[in-house]
mmCIF file with all atom_site columns, C-alpha atoms in Angstrom:
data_model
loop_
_atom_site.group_PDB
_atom_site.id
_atom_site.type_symbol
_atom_site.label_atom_id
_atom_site.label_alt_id
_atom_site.label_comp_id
_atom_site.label_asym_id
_atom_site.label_entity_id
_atom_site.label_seq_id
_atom_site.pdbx_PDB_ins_code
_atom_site.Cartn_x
_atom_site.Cartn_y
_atom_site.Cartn_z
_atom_site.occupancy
_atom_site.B_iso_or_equiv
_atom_site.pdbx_formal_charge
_atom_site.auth_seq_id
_atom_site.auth_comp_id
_atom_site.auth_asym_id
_atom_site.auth_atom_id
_atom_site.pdbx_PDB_model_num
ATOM 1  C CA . UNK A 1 1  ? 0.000   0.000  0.000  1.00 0.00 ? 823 UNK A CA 1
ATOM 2  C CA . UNK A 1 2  ? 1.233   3.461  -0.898 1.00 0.00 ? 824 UNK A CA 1
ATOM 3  C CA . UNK A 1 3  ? 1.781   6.335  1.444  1.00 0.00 ? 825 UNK A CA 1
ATOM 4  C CA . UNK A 1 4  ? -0.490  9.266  1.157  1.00 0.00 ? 826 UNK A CA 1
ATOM 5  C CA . UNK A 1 5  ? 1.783   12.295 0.795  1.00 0.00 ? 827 UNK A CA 1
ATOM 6  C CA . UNK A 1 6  ? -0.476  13.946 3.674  1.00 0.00 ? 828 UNK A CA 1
ATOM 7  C CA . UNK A 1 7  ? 0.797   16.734 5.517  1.00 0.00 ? 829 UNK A CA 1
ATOM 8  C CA . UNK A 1 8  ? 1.859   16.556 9.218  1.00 0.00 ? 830 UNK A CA 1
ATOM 9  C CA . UNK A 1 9  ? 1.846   19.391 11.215 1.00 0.00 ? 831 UNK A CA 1
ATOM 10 C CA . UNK A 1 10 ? 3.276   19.483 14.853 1.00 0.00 ? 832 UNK A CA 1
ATOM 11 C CA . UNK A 1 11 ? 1.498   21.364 17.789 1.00 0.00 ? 833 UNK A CA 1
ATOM 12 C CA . UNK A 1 12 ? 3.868   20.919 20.259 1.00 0.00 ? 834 UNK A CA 1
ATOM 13 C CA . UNK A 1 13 ? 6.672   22.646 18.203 1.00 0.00 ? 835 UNK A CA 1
ATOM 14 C CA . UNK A 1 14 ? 4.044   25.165 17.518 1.00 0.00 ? 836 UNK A CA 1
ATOM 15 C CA . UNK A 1 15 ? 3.028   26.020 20.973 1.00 0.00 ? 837 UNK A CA 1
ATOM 16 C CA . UNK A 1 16 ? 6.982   26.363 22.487 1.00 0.00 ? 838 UNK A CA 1
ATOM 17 C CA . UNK A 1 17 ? 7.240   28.776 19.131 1.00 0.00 ? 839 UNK A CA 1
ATOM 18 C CA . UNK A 1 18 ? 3.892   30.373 20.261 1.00 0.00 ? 840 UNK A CA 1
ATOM 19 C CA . UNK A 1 19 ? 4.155   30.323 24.003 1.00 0.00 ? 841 UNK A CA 1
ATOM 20 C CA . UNK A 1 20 ? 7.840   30.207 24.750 1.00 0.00 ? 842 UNK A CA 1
ATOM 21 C CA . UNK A 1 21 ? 8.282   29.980 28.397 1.00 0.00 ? 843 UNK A CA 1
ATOM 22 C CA . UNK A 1 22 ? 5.290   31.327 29.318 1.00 0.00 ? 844 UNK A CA 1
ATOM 23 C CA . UNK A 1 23 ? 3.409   28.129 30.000 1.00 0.00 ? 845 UNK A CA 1
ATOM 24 C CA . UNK A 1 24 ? 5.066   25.869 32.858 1.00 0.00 ? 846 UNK A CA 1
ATOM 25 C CA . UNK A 1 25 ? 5.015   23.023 30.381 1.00 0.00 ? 847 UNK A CA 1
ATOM 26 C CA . UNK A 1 26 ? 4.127   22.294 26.842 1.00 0.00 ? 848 UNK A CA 1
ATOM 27 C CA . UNK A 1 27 ? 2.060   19.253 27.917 1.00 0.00 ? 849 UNK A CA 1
ATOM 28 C CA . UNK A 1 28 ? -1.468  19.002 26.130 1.00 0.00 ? 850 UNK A CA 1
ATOM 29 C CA . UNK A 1 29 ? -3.909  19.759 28.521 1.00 0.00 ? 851 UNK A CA 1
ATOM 30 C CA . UNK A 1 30 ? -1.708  22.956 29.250 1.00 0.00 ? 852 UNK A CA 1
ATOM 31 C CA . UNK A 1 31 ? -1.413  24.095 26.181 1.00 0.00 ? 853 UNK A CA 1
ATOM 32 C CA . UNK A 1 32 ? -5.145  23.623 25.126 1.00 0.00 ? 854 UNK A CA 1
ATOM 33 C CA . UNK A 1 33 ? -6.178  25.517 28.364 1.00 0.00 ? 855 UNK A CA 1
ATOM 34 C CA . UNK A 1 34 ? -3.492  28.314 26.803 1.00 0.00 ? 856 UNK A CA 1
ATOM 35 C CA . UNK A 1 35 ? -5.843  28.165 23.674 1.00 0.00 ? 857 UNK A CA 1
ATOM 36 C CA . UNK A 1 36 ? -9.223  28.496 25.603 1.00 0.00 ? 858 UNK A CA 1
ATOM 37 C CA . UNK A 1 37 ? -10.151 24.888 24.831 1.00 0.00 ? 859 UNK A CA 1
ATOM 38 C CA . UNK A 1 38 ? -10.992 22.584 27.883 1.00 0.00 ? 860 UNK A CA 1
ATOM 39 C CA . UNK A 1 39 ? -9.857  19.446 27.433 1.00 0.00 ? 861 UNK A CA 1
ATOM 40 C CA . UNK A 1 40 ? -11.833 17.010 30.115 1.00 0.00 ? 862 UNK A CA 1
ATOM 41 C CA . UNK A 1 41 ? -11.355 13.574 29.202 1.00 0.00 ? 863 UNK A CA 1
ATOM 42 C CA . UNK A 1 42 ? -7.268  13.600 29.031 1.00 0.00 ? 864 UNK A CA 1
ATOM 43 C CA . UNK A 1 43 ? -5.931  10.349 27.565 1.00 0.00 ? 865 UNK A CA 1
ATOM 44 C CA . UNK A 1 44 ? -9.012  9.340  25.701 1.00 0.00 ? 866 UNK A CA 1
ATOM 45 C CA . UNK A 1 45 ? -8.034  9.614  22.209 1.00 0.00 ? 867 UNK A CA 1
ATOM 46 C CA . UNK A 1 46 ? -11.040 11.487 20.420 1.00 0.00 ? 868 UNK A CA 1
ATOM 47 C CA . UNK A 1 47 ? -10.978 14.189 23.810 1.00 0.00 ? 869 UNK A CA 1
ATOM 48 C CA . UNK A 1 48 ? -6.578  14.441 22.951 1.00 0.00 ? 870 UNK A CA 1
ATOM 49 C CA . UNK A 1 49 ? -7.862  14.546 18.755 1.00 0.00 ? 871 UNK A CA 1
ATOM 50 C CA . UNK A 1 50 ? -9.909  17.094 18.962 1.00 0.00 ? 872 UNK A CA 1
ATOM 51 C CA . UNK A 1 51 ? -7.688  19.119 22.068 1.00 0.00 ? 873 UNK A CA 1
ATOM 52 C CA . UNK A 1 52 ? -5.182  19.059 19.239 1.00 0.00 ? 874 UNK A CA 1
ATOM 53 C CA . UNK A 1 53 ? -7.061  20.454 16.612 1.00 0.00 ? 875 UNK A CA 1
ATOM 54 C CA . UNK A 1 54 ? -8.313  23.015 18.575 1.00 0.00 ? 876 UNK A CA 1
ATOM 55 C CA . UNK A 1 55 ? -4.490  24.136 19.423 1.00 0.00 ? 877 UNK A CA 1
ATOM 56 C CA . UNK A 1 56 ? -3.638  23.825 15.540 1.00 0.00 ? 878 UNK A CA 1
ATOM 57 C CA . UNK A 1 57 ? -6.875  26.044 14.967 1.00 0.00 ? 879 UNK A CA 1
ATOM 58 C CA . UNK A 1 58 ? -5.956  28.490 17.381 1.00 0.00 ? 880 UNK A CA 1
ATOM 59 C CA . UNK A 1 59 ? -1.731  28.425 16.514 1.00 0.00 ? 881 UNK A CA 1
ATOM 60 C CA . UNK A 1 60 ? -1.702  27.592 12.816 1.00 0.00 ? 882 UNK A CA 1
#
């Protein structure tokens, strides 16, 4: 099976470039809190999906 030639982009390089060192950590709930999104089901993959597309929406 081929590889898609999809596009990857990563939201934990983009929040240190966004936030620097003004979050105590770059971890996901953090930075999705930074972006105004409430993540409450941490570690459940759809709840960490969506937290992350909600920090690409707000970054990229």
């Amino acid at each position: 099976m081929d590889y898609p030639d999809y596009r990857f982009y990563d939201t934990l390089t983009a929040s240190r470039r966004q936030f620097g060192h003004s979050l105590p950590n770059h971890q996901l709930h953090t930075v999705a809190a930074a972006c105004g999104y409430d993540l409450q089901n941490h570690h459940h993959a759809l709840a960490d999906a969506e937290a992350c597309a909600a920090i690409a929406l707000y970054i990229l």
